[in-house]
PDB file of C-alpha atoms in Angstrom:
ATOM      1  CA  UNK A1398       0.000   0.000   0.000  1.00 81.00           C
ATOM      2  CA  UNK A1399       1.404   3.397  -1.009  1.00 95.00           C
ATOM      3  CA  UNK A1400       1.907   6.018   1.701  1.00 98.00           C
ATOM      4  CA  UNK A1401       1.608   9.747   1.047  1.00 98.00           C
ATOM      5  CA  UNK A1402       2.501  12.671   3.280  1.00 98.00           C
ATOM      6  CA  UNK A1403       0.407  15.795   2.672  1.00 98.00           C
ATOM      7  CA  UNK A1404       1.992  18.890   4.224  1.00 97.00           C
ATOM      8  CA  UNK A1405      -0.679  21.509   4.824  1.00 95.00           C
ATOM      9  CA  UNK A1406      -3.553  19.013   4.819  1.00 96.00           C
ATOM     10  CA  UNK A1407      -5.926  21.448   6.548  1.00 93.00           C
ATOM     11  CA  UNK A1408      -6.050  23.792   3.540  1.00 94.00           C
ATOM     12  CA  UNK A1409      -8.301  23.619   0.487  1.00 96.00           C
ATOM     13  CA  UNK A1410      -5.875  21.710  -1.746  1.00 97.00           C
ATOM     14  CA  UNK A1411      -4.565  19.508   1.056  1.00 97.00           C
ATOM     15  CA  UNK A1412      -8.053  18.304   1.942  1.00 98.00           C
ATOM     16  CA  UNK A1413      -9.094  17.542  -1.650  1.00 98.00           C
ATOM     17  CA  UNK A1414      -5.756  15.833  -2.329  1.00 98.00           C
ATOM     18  CA  UNK A1415      -6.094  13.687   0.814  1.00 98.00           C
ATOM     19  CA  UNK A1416      -9.546  12.561  -0.376  1.00 98.00           C
ATOM     20  CA  UNK A1417      -8.228  11.742  -3.856  1.00 98.00           C
ATOM     21  CA  UNK A1418      -5.351   9.681  -2.450  1.00 98.00           C
ATOM     22  CA  UNK A1419      -7.596   7.840   0.017  1.00 98.00           C
ATOM     23  CA  UNK A1420      -9.941   6.984  -2.875  1.00 98.00           C
ATOM     24  CA  UNK A1421      -6.919   5.531  -4.691  1.00 97.00           C
ATOM     25  CA  UNK A1422      -6.102   3.282  -1.740  1.00 97.00           C
ATOM     26  CA  UNK A1423      -3.256   5.275  -0.198  1.00 98.00           C
ATOM     27  CA  UNK A1424      -2.441   5.525   3.480  1.00 98.00           C
ATOM     28  CA  UNK A1425      -2.427   9.286   4.037  1.00 98.00           C
ATOM     29  CA  UNK A1426      -0.615  11.219   6.735  1.00 97.00           C
ATOM     30  CA  UNK A1427      -1.448  14.903   6.943  1.00 97.00           C
ATOM     31  CA  UNK A1428       0.569  17.545   8.736  1.00 96.00           C
ATOM     32  CA  UNK A1429      -0.311  20.839  10.332  1.00 91.00           C
ATOM     33  CA  UNK A1430       1.704  23.157  12.560  1.00 86.00           C
ATOM     34  CA  UNK A1431      -0.343  21.999  15.551  1.00 85.00           C
ATOM     35  CA  UNK A1432      -2.342  18.864  14.809  1.00 81.00           C
ATOM     36  CA  UNK A1433      -3.711  18.749  18.371  1.00 81.00           C
ATOM     37  CA  UNK A1434      -5.247  22.227  18.170  1.00 80.00           C
ATOM     38  CA  UNK A1435      -6.380  22.354  14.532  1.00 85.00           C
ATOM     39  CA  UNK A1436     -10.048  21.638  13.805  1.00 88.00           C
ATOM     40  CA  UNK A1437      -9.310  20.226  10.311  1.00 94.00           C
ATOM     41  CA  UNK A1438     -12.769  21.459   9.328  1.00 94.00           C
ATOM     42  CA  UNK A1439     -12.064  20.867   5.618  1.00 96.00           C
ATOM     43  CA  UNK A1440     -11.377  17.184   6.298  1.00 97.00           C
ATOM     44  CA  UNK A1441     -14.592  17.060   8.335  1.00 96.00           C
ATOM     45  CA  UNK A1442     -16.485  18.744   5.459  1.00 95.00           C
ATOM     46  CA  UNK A1443     -15.229  16.056   3.053  1.00 97.00           C
ATOM     47  CA  UNK A1444     -15.991  13.274   5.546  1.00 97.00           C
ATOM     48  CA  UNK A1445     -12.397  11.992   5.793  1.00 97.00           C
ATOM     49  CA  UNK A1446     -11.245  13.394   9.157  1.00 96.00           C
ATOM     50  CA  UNK A1447     -10.934   9.927  10.739  1.00 96.00           C
ATOM     51  CA  UNK A1448      -9.182   8.338   7.750  1.00 97.00           C
ATOM     52  CA  UNK A1449      -6.146  10.659   7.712  1.00 97.00           C
ATOM     53  CA  UNK A1450      -3.286  10.153  10.163  1.00 96.00           C
ATOM     54  CA  UNK A1451      -2.442  13.569  11.576  1.00 96.00           C
ATOM     55  CA  UNK A1452       0.960  14.791  12.729  1.00 95.00           C
ATOM     56  CA  UNK A1453       2.292  18.125  13.941  1.00 95.00           C
ATOM     57  CA  UNK A1454       5.113  19.402  11.741  1.00 95.00           C
ATOM     58  CA  UNK A1455       6.720  22.814  11.311  1.00 94.00           C
ATOM     59  CA  UNK A1456       8.343  23.113   7.906  1.00 95.00           C
ATOM     60  CA  UNK A1457      10.644  25.890   9.089  1.00 95.00           C
ATOM     61  CA  UNK A1458      12.119  23.474  11.671  1.00 96.00           C
ATOM     62  CA  UNK A1459      14.413  20.953   9.931  1.00 97.00           C
ATOM     63  CA  UNK A1460      14.369  18.546  12.877  1.00 97.00           C
ATOM     64  CA  UNK A1461      10.561  18.505  12.890  1.00 96.00           C
ATOM     65  CA  UNK A1462      10.488  17.693   9.153  1.00 97.00           C
ATOM     66  CA  UNK A1463      13.077  14.939   9.495  1.00 97.00           C
ATOM     67  CA  UNK A1464      11.232  13.350  12.422  1.00 97.00           C
ATOM     68  CA  UNK A1465       7.949  13.058  10.502  1.00 97.00           C
ATOM     69  CA  UNK A1466       9.645  11.728   7.350  1.00 97.00           C
ATOM     70  CA  UNK A1467      11.509   9.109   9.400  1.00 97.00           C
ATOM     71  CA  UNK A1468       8.414   8.110  11.370  1.00 96.00           C
ATOM     72  CA  UNK A1469       5.964   7.825   8.478  1.00 96.00           C
ATOM     73  CA  UNK A1470       8.364   6.818   5.652  1.00 97.00           C
ATOM     74  CA  UNK A1471       6.153   8.065   2.811  1.00 98.00           C
ATOM     75  CA  UNK A1472       6.428   7.063  -0.842  1.00 97.00           C
ATOM     76  CA  UNK A1473       5.139  10.464  -1.985  1.00 98.00           C
ATOM     77  CA  UNK A1474       5.297  13.884  -0.319  1.00 98.00           C
ATOM     78  CA  UNK A1475       3.059  16.775  -1.317  1.00 98.00           C
ATOM     79  CA  UNK A1476       4.222  20.196  -0.118  1.00 98.00           C
ATOM     80  CA  UNK A1477       1.076  22.352   0.088  1.00 97.00           C
ATOM     81  CA  UNK A1478       1.992  24.132   3.324  1.00 94.00           C
ATOM     82  CA  UNK A1479       3.017  27.749   3.886  1.00 89.00           C
ATOM     83  CA  UNK A1480       1.303  31.129   3.836  1.00 84.00           C
ATOM     84  CA  UNK A1481      -1.255  30.987   1.020  1.00 81.00           C
ATOM     85  CA  UNK A1482      -2.569  34.531   0.534  1.00 81.00           C
ATOM     86  CA  UNK A1483      -1.089  37.043  -1.925  1.00 84.00           C
ATOM     87  CA  UNK A1484      -2.784  39.964  -0.156  1.00 81.00           C
ATOM     88  CA  UNK A1485      -1.586  38.869   3.282  1.00 86.00           C
ATOM     89  CA  UNK A1486       1.992  38.526   2.011  1.00 89.00           C
ATOM     90  CA  UNK A1487       2.320  42.323   1.710  1.00 91.00           C
ATOM     91  CA  UNK A1488       1.579  42.608   5.440  1.00 92.00           C
ATOM     92  CA  UNK A1489       3.616  39.548   6.474  1.00 93.00           C
ATOM     93  CA  UNK A1490       6.502  39.324   3.973  1.00 94.00           C
ATOM     94  CA  UNK A1491       9.028  37.636   6.297  1.00 95.00           C
ATOM     95  CA  UNK A1492       6.624  34.947   7.505  1.00 94.00           C
ATOM     96  CA  UNK A1493       5.596  34.354   3.873  1.00 94.00           C
ATOM     97  CA  UNK A1494       9.191  33.895   2.687  1.00 96.00           C
ATOM     98  CA  UNK A1495      10.142  31.672   5.604  1.00 96.00           C
ATOM     99  CA  UNK A1496       7.075  29.415   5.480  1.00 95.00           C
ATOM    100  CA  UNK A1497       7.377  28.884   1.705  1.00 97.00           C
ATOM    101  CA  UNK A1498      11.065  29.166   0.738  1.00 97.00           C
ATOM    102  CA  UNK A1499      12.694  27.957   3.977  1.00 97.00           C
ATOM    103  CA  UNK A1500      10.010  25.307   4.413  1.00 96.00           C
ATOM    104  CA  UNK A1501      10.627  23.913   0.940  1.00 98.00           C
ATOM    105  CA  UNK A1502      14.414  23.785   1.309  1.00 98.00           C
ATOM    106  CA  UNK A1503      14.021  21.963   4.647  1.00 98.00           C
ATOM    107  CA  UNK A1504      11.796  19.373   3.003  1.00 97.00           C
ATOM    108  CA  UNK A1505      14.193  18.879   0.088  1.00 98.00           C
ATOM    109  CA  UNK A1506      17.200  18.610   2.376  1.00 98.00           C
ATOM    110  CA  UNK A1507      15.419  16.174   4.710  1.00 98.00           C
ATOM    111  CA  UNK A1508      14.485  13.934   1.750  1.00 98.00           C
ATOM    112  CA  UNK A1509      18.082  14.057   0.506  1.00 97.00           C
ATOM    113  CA  UNK A1510      19.351  13.329   4.017  1.00 96.00           C
ATOM    114  CA  UNK A1511      17.191  10.209   4.448  1.00 95.00           C
ATOM    115  CA  UNK A1512      18.266   8.844   1.057  1.00 95.00           C
ATOM    116  CA  UNK A1513      14.819   7.296   0.641  1.00 95.00           C
ATOM    117  CA  UNK A1514      13.301   7.118  -2.896  1.00 95.00           C
ATOM    118  CA  UNK A1515      10.654   9.720  -2.066  1.00 97.00           C
ATOM    119  CA  UNK A1516       8.799  11.579  -4.820  1.00 98.00           C
ATOM    120  CA  UNK A1517       8.118  15.243  -3.986  1.00 98.00           C
ATOM    121  CA  UNK A1518       5.400  17.513  -5.327  1.00 98.00           C
ATOM    122  CA  UNK A1519       5.865  21.226  -4.634  1.00 98.00           C
ATOM    123  CA  UNK A1520       2.981  23.686  -4.905  1.00 97.00           C
ATOM    124  CA  UNK A1521       4.193  26.561  -7.052  1.00 97.00           C
ATOM    125  CA  UNK A1522       2.028  29.419  -8.311  1.00 96.00           C
ATOM    126  CA  UNK A1523       1.167  31.506 -11.356  1.00 95.00           C
ATOM    127  CA  UNK A1524       2.077  34.484  -9.132  1.00 94.00           C
ATOM    128  CA  UNK A1525       5.709  33.647 -10.023  1.00 96.00           C
ATOM    129  CA  UNK A1526       5.119  34.934 -13.554  1.00 95.00           C
ATOM    130  CA  UNK A1527       3.995  38.432 -12.617  1.00 91.00           C
ATOM    131  CA  UNK A1528       2.495  40.402 -15.494  1.00 87.00           C
ATOM    132  CA  UNK A1529       3.001  38.632 -18.830  1.00 87.00           C
ATOM    133  CA  UNK A1530       0.803  41.043 -20.785  1.00 83.00           C
ATOM    134  CA  UNK A1531      -1.164  39.209 -23.448  1.00 85.00           C
ATOM    135  CA  UNK A1532       1.334  36.325 -23.483  1.00 91.00           C
ATOM    136  CA  UNK A1533      -0.074  33.057 -22.132  1.00 95.00           C
ATOM    137  CA  UNK A1534       2.404  31.782 -19.529  1.00 96.00           C
ATOM    138  CA  UNK A1535       3.822  28.279 -19.889  1.00 97.00           C
ATOM    139  CA  UNK A1536       6.712  26.360 -18.300  1.00 97.00           C
ATOM    140  CA  UNK A1537       9.297  28.407 -20.253  1.00 97.00           C
ATOM    141  CA  UNK A1538       7.947  31.851 -19.335  1.00 97.00           C
ATOM    142  CA  UNK A1539      10.407  33.892 -17.195  1.00 96.00           C
ATOM    143  CA  UNK A1540       9.451  34.692 -13.601  1.00 97.00           C
ATOM    144  CA  UNK A1541       8.876  38.338 -12.661  1.00 95.00           C
ATOM    145  CA  UNK A1542       6.880  38.108  -9.395  1.00 95.00           C
ATOM    146  CA  UNK A1543       5.119  41.218  -8.112  1.00 92.00           C
ATOM    147  CA  UNK A1544       4.283  40.223  -4.530  1.00 92.00           C
ATOM    148  CA  UNK A1545       6.192  38.792  -1.546  1.00 94.00           C
ATOM    149  CA  UNK A1546       4.117  35.638  -2.066  1.00 95.00           C
ATOM    150  CA  UNK A1547       5.216  35.388  -5.697  1.00 96.00           C
ATOM    151  CA  UNK A1548       8.860  35.979  -4.734  1.00 97.00           C
ATOM    152  CA  UNK A1549       8.702  33.196  -2.125  1.00 97.00           C
ATOM    153  CA  UNK A1550       7.034  30.755  -4.548  1.00 97.00           C
ATOM    154  CA  UNK A1551       9.648  31.558  -7.224  1.00 98.00           C
ATOM    155  CA  UNK A1552      12.463  30.861  -4.743  1.00 98.00           C
ATOM    156  CA  UNK A1553      10.884  27.513  -3.787  1.00 98.00           C
ATOM    157  CA  UNK A1554      10.467  26.607  -7.471  1.00 98.00           C
ATOM    158  CA  UNK A1555      14.198  27.083  -8.133  1.00 98.00           C
ATOM    159  CA  UNK A1556      15.115  25.186  -4.958  1.00 98.00           C
ATOM    160  CA  UNK A1557      13.165  22.196  -6.303  1.00 98.00           C
ATOM    161  CA  UNK A1558      14.797  22.492  -9.746  1.00 98.00           C
ATOM    162  CA  UNK A1559      18.233  22.734  -8.107  1.00 98.00           C
ATOM    163  CA  UNK A1560      17.791  19.606  -5.962  1.00 98.00           C
ATOM    164  CA  UNK A1561      16.391  17.695  -8.931  1.00 98.00           C
ATOM    165  CA  UNK A1562      19.458  18.536 -11.028  1.00 98.00           C
ATOM    166  CA  UNK A1563      22.127  18.415  -8.319  1.00 98.00           C
ATOM    167  CA  UNK A1564      21.008  15.325  -6.394  1.00 97.00           C
ATOM    168  CA  UNK A1565      18.721  13.459  -8.786  1.00 97.00           C
ATOM    169  CA  UNK A1566      15.658  13.852  -6.543  1.00 98.00           C
ATOM    170  CA  UNK A1567      12.266  13.067  -8.053  1.00 98.00           C
ATOM    171  CA  UNK A1568      10.920  16.548  -7.357  1.00 98.00           C
ATOM    172  CA  UNK A1569       8.274  18.451  -9.353  1.00 98.00           C
ATOM    173  CA  UNK A1570       6.608  21.826  -9.126  1.00 98.00           C
ATOM    174  CA  UNK A1571       3.045  22.380 -10.231  1.00 98.00           C
ATOM    175  CA  UNK A1572       2.599  25.998 -11.363  1.00 98.00           C
ATOM    176  CA  UNK A1573      -1.074  26.347 -10.530  1.00 97.00           C
ATOM    177  CA  UNK A1574      -3.239  29.237 -11.625  1.00 96.00           C
ATOM    178  CA  UNK A1575      -6.155  30.335  -9.427  1.00 94.00           C
ATOM    179  CA  UNK A1576      -8.370  27.456  -8.342  1.00 96.00           C
ATOM    180  CA  UNK A1577     -11.404  27.699  -6.104  1.00 97.00           C
ATOM    181  CA  UNK A1578     -13.952  25.583  -4.226  1.00 97.00           C
ATOM    182  CA  UNK A1579     -16.414  25.725  -1.310  1.00 96.00           C
ATOM    183  CA  UNK A1580     -13.411  25.131   0.994  1.00 96.00           C
ATOM    184  CA  UNK A1581     -11.948  28.576   0.277  1.00 91.00           C
ATOM    185  CA  UNK A1582     -11.968  30.812   3.405  1.00 89.00           C
ATOM    186  CA  UNK A1583     -13.591  34.241   3.106  1.00 88.00           C
ATOM    187  CA  UNK A1584     -10.263  36.088   3.131  1.00 85.00           C
ATOM    188  CA  UNK A1585     -10.019  34.995  -0.511  1.00 89.00           C
ATOM    189  CA  UNK A1586     -11.935  37.419  -2.724  1.00 92.00           C
ATOM    190  CA  UNK A1587     -13.750  34.619  -4.586  1.00 95.00           C
ATOM    191  CA  UNK A1588     -15.384  33.243  -1.436  1.00 96.00           C
ATOM    192  CA  UNK A1589     -15.982  36.798  -0.161  1.00 95.00           C
ATOM    193  CA  UNK A1590     -17.981  37.486  -3.348  1.00 97.00           C
ATOM    194  CA  UNK A1591     -19.918  34.205  -3.263  1.00 97.00           C
ATOM    195  CA  UNK A1592     -20.755  34.505   0.442  1.00 96.00           C
ATOM    196  CA  UNK A1593     -21.943  38.114   0.125  1.00 96.00           C
ATOM    197  CA  UNK A1594     -24.107  37.320  -2.921  1.00 97.00           C
ATOM    198  CA  UNK A1595     -25.771  34.465  -1.041  1.00 96.00           C
ATOM    199  CA  UNK A1596     -26.369  36.540   2.110  1.00 95.00           C
ATOM    200  CA  UNK A1597     -27.844  39.401   0.058  1.00 96.00           C
ATOM    201  CA  UNK A1598     -30.084  36.920  -1.785  1.00 95.00           C
ATOM    202  CA  UNK A1599     -31.275  35.786   1.660  1.00 92.00           C
ATOM    203  CA  UNK A1600     -32.243  39.332   2.643  1.00 92.00           C
ATOM    204  CA  UNK A1601     -29.059  41.014   3.891  1.00 91.00           C
ATOM    205  CA  UNK A1602     -28.919  44.766   3.144  1.00 93.00           C
ATOM    206  CA  UNK A1603     -25.100  44.895   3.058  1.00 94.00           C
ATOM    207  CA  UNK A1604     -22.942  46.257   0.260  1.00 95.00           C
ATOM    208  CA  UNK A1605     -20.055  44.152  -1.053  1.00 94.00           C
ATOM    209  CA  UNK A1606     -16.854  46.216  -1.063  1.00 94.00           C
ATOM    210  CA  UNK A1607     -14.219  45.199  -3.611  1.00 93.00           C
ATOM    211  CA  UNK A1608     -10.932  46.571  -4.952  1.00 90.00           C
ATOM    212  CA  UNK A1609      -9.825  46.462  -8.584  1.00 89.00           C
ATOM    213  CA  UNK A1610     -12.466  44.578 -10.575  1.00 90.00           C
ATOM    214  CA  UNK A1611     -10.708  45.029 -13.920  1.00 90.00           C
ATOM    215  CA  UNK A1612      -8.047  42.392 -13.138  1.00 89.00           C
ATOM    216  CA  UNK A1613      -8.315  39.195 -15.194  1.00 92.00           C
ATOM    217  CA  UNK A1614      -7.590  35.728 -13.830  1.00 93.00           C
ATOM    218  CA  UNK A1615      -7.746  32.098 -14.907  1.00 95.00           C
ATOM    219  CA  UNK A1616     -10.050  30.434 -12.355  1.00 96.00           C
ATOM    220  CA  UNK A1617     -10.347  26.644 -12.126  1.00 97.00           C
ATOM    221  CA  UNK A1618     -11.933  24.015  -9.877  1.00 98.00           C
ATOM    222  CA  UNK A1619      -9.657  22.865  -7.024  1.00 98.00           C
ATOM    223  CA  UNK A1620     -10.794  19.193  -6.887  1.00 98.00           C
ATOM    224  CA  UNK A1621      -9.614  18.850 -10.510  1.00 97.00           C
ATOM    225  CA  UNK A1622      -6.281  20.560  -9.874  1.00 98.00           C
ATOM    226  CA  UNK A1623      -5.210  18.059  -7.195  1.00 98.00           C
ATOM    227  CA  UNK A1624      -5.521  15.334  -9.859  1.00 98.00           C
ATOM    228  CA  UNK A1625      -2.801  17.193 -11.763  1.00 98.00           C
ATOM    229  CA  UNK A1626      -0.570  17.080  -8.671  1.00 98.00           C
ATOM    230  CA  UNK A1627      -1.069  13.336  -8.328  1.00 98.00           C
ATOM    231  CA  UNK A1628      -0.374  12.693 -12.022  1.00 98.00           C
ATOM    232  CA  UNK A1629       2.956  14.548 -11.869  1.00 98.00           C
ATOM    233  CA  UNK A1630       4.293  12.019  -9.371  1.00 98.00           C
ATOM    234  CA  UNK A1631       3.132   9.057 -11.487  1.00 98.00           C
ATOM    235  CA  UNK A1632       5.413   9.960 -14.428  1.00 98.00           C
ATOM    236  CA  UNK A1633       8.693   8.223 -15.241  1.00 97.00           C
ATOM    237  CA  UNK A1634      10.650  11.485 -15.049  1.00 97.00           C
ATOM    238  CA  UNK A1635      10.150  14.488 -12.746  1.00 98.00           C
ATOM    239  CA  UNK A1636       9.156  17.720 -14.457  1.00 98.00           C
ATOM    240  CA  UNK A1637       7.288  20.981 -13.854  1.00 98.00           C
ATOM    241  CA  UNK A1638       3.819  21.706 -15.232  1.00 98.00           C
ATOM    242  CA  UNK A1639       1.410  24.621 -15.566  1.00 98.00           C
ATOM    243  CA  UNK A1640      -2.056  23.599 -14.327  1.00 98.00           C
ATOM    244  CA  UNK A1641      -4.835  25.926 -15.498  1.00 98.00           C
ATOM    245  CA  UNK A1642      -7.982  26.163 -17.633  1.00 97.00           C
ATOM    246  CA  UNK A1643      -6.465  28.314 -20.387  1.00 96.00           C
ATOM    247  CA  UNK A1644      -9.311  30.860 -20.130  1.00 96.00           C
ATOM    248  CA  UNK A1645      -9.134  34.217 -18.331  1.00 95.00           C
ATOM    249  CA  UNK A1646     -12.009  36.368 -17.065  1.00 95.00           C
ATOM    250  CA  UNK A1647     -12.322  39.763 -15.387  1.00 95.00           C
ATOM    251  CA  UNK A1648     -13.076  39.805 -11.667  1.00 95.00           C
ATOM    252  CA  UNK A1649     -16.161  41.801 -12.678  1.00 96.00           C
ATOM    253  CA  UNK A1650     -17.313  38.769 -14.702  1.00 97.00           C
ATOM    254  CA  UNK A1651     -16.851  36.558 -11.639  1.00 97.00           C
ATOM    255  CA  UNK A1652     -18.935  39.017  -9.572  1.00 97.00           C
ATOM    256  CA  UNK A1653     -21.651  39.280 -12.239  1.00 97.00           C
ATOM    257  CA  UNK A1654     -21.881  35.480 -12.522  1.00 98.00           C
ATOM    258  CA  UNK A1655     -22.151  35.006  -8.753  1.00 97.00           C
ATOM    259  CA  UNK A1656     -24.992  37.533  -8.417  1.00 97.00           C
ATOM    260  CA  UNK A1657     -26.757  36.300 -11.571  1.00 97.00           C
ATOM    261  CA  UNK A1658     -26.742  32.774 -10.114  1.00 97.00           C
ATOM    262  CA  UNK A1659     -28.940  34.083  -7.272  1.00 96.00           C
ATOM    263  CA  UNK A1660     -31.035  36.242  -9.678  1.00 97.00           C
ATOM    264  CA  UNK A1661     -29.521  39.585  -8.686  1.00 96.00           C
ATOM    265  CA  UNK A1662     -27.868  42.442 -10.603  1.00 96.00           C
ATOM    266  CA  UNK A1663     -24.413  42.885  -9.101  1.00 95.00           C
ATOM    267  CA  UNK A1664     -24.356  46.627  -9.813  1.00 94.00           C
ATOM    268  CA  UNK A1665     -27.090  47.154  -7.212  1.00 95.00           C
ATOM    269  CA  UNK A1666     -24.989  45.619  -4.438  1.00 96.00           C
ATOM    270  CA  UNK A1667     -21.253  46.200  -5.115  1.00 94.00           C
ATOM    271  CA  UNK A1668     -19.116  49.209  -4.183  1.00 93.00           C
ATOM    272  CA  UNK A1669     -15.529  49.833  -5.336  1.00 90.00           C
ATOM    273  CA  UNK A1670     -13.238  50.576  -2.374  1.00 86.00           C
ATOM    274  CA  UNK A1671      -9.825  52.019  -3.272  1.00 79.00           C
ATOM    275  CA  UNK A1672      -8.406  50.989   0.129  1.00 79.00           C
ATOM    276  CA  UNK A1673      -8.650  47.352  -1.041  1.00 77.00           C
ATOM    277  CA  UNK A1674      -6.265  47.896  -3.973  1.00 71.00           C
ATOM    278  CA  UNK A1675      -2.897  46.116  -3.536  1.00 67.00           C
ATOM    279  CA  UNK A1676       0.478  47.914  -3.709  1.00 65.00           C
ATOM    280  CA  UNK A1677       1.140  45.982  -6.929  1.00 62.00           C
ATOM    281  CA  UNK A1678      -1.316  43.718  -8.687  1.00 67.00           C
ATOM    282  CA  UNK A1679      -1.344  41.702 -11.880  1.00 72.00           C
ATOM    283  CA  UNK A1680      -3.588  43.132 -14.579  1.00 70.00           C
ATOM    284  CA  UNK A1681      -3.902  39.800 -16.385  1.00 75.00           C
ATOM    285  CA  UNK A1682      -3.222  36.175 -15.535  1.00 83.00           C
ATOM    286  CA  UNK A1683      -3.161  34.120 -18.737  1.00 91.00           C
ATOM    287  CA  UNK A1684      -2.091  30.489 -19.070  1.00 95.00           C
ATOM    288  CA  UNK A1685      -1.030  27.867 -21.573  1.00 97.00           C
ATOM    289  CA  UNK A1686      -1.595  24.420 -19.976  1.00 97.00           C
ATOM    290  CA  UNK A1687      -0.817  22.462 -23.176  1.00 98.00           C
ATOM    291  CA  UNK A1688       2.079  20.495 -21.638  1.00 98.00           C
ATOM    292  CA  UNK A1689      -0.137  19.078 -18.857  1.00 98.00           C
ATOM    293  CA  UNK A1690      -2.697  18.060 -21.474  1.00 98.00           C
ATOM    294  CA  UNK A1691      -0.127  16.443 -23.766  1.00 98.00           C
ATOM    295  CA  UNK A1692       2.113  14.731 -21.179  1.00 98.00           C
ATOM    296  CA  UNK A1693      -0.171  14.111 -18.186  1.00 98.00           C
ATOM    297  CA  UNK A1694      -3.450  13.715 -20.040  1.00 98.00           C
ATOM    298  CA  UNK A1695      -4.869  16.362 -17.704  1.00 98.00           C
ATOM    299  CA  UNK A1696      -7.348  18.979 -18.874  1.00 97.00           C
ATOM    300  CA  UNK A1697      -9.680  21.242 -16.908  1.00 98.00           C
ATOM    301  CA  UNK A1698     -13.345  20.314 -17.323  1.00 97.00           C
ATOM    302  CA  UNK A1699     -14.714  23.269 -15.369  1.00 98.00           C
ATOM    303  CA  UNK A1700     -14.237  26.956 -16.286  1.00 97.00           C
ATOM    304  CA  UNK A1701     -15.028  30.089 -14.287  1.00 97.00           C
ATOM    305  CA  UNK A1702     -18.852  30.114 -14.801  1.00 97.00           C
ATOM    306  CA  UNK A1703     -19.050  26.473 -13.639  1.00 97.00           C
ATOM    307  CA  UNK A1704     -16.805  27.162 -10.645  1.00 98.00           C
ATOM    308  CA  UNK A1705     -18.902  30.129  -9.511  1.00 98.00           C
ATOM    309  CA  UNK A1706     -22.159  28.202  -9.887  1.00 97.00           C
ATOM    310  CA  UNK A1707     -20.853  25.265  -7.835  1.00 98.00           C
ATOM    311  CA  UNK A1708     -19.499  27.568  -5.116  1.00 97.00           C
ATOM    312  CA  UNK A1709     -22.806  29.461  -4.901  1.00 97.00           C
ATOM    313  CA  UNK A1710     -24.827  26.224  -4.716  1.00 96.00           C
ATOM    314  CA  UNK A1711     -22.601  24.900  -1.905  1.00 96.00           C
ATOM    315  CA  UNK A1712     -22.862  28.201  -0.004  1.00 95.00           C
ATOM    316  CA  UNK A1713     -26.653  28.358  -0.299  1.00 94.00           C
ATOM    317  CA  UNK A1714     -26.868  24.794   0.932  1.00 91.00           C
ATOM    318  CA  UNK A1715     -24.718  25.594   3.997  1.00 87.00           C
ATOM    319  CA  UNK A1716     -26.834  28.683   4.780  1.00 82.00           C
ATOM    320  CA  UNK A1717     -30.053  26.628   4.672  1.00 79.00           C
ATOM    321  CA  UNK A1718     -28.778  23.995   7.120  1.00 72.00           C
TER     322      UNK A1718
END
């Protein structure tokens, strides 16, 4: 029976990945900074809380990482831990860099130190690319990150590439574009929009305050994206892949779709708030996921309108319970 270690199992991607691996017959160990105190509500939501072995692990502490690797002896390791918010990274740049870049190097070094034939997946991000203009970013597009989060993810990406080349580790980075689900917390603008639209549809008189709605992003469905992660570690050779839908939409389109799903006109309920603009933001996120399609056989089935509809339906259901 294959064993997988999912670092950051309490997050959106970690929870969906744990479910996917369990469905494939894996023994899954999930880590969190404090497994005794964490509620693991996403695992509860997916009904798998009791099937995942849970361990406390701090990626910024090499000894902690080594202890868990030695104890569990996984066949595959998925690094989904670290600070996950672009907006928050401007307020907490040091914590962001340490949790992502230092955490990743500790994991790589611990795997090298054990000498075990462990396959590593590293969660990279389209934020590494920065603004590519009208060019669709692929695996050869240069990195020009425009946030502390993007800088940290770019550093971790090159750490993985370095260990793969220098030590022959089976280590891959998935460069994922935006991907959403009902498990997104409300500090992410997508869930903030969906939640507000549903509350307003249920009678709330509030106004939804948003920053720059002209930005364009490629939004996909998180449960599909974790399949891409899994497939990367099933290949004969380690490599890096862009995972995305290949279609970009304005944030305004996302907002309009969310409100239309609950039969409302978004313009009656949304206010632009300049205080929510970021110091630097990407005007357009555009992807070319052809390599994942050709080499992994992976292709996104759900695009932004589908994602919004499914998020709204899940939110309405939770509000009616």
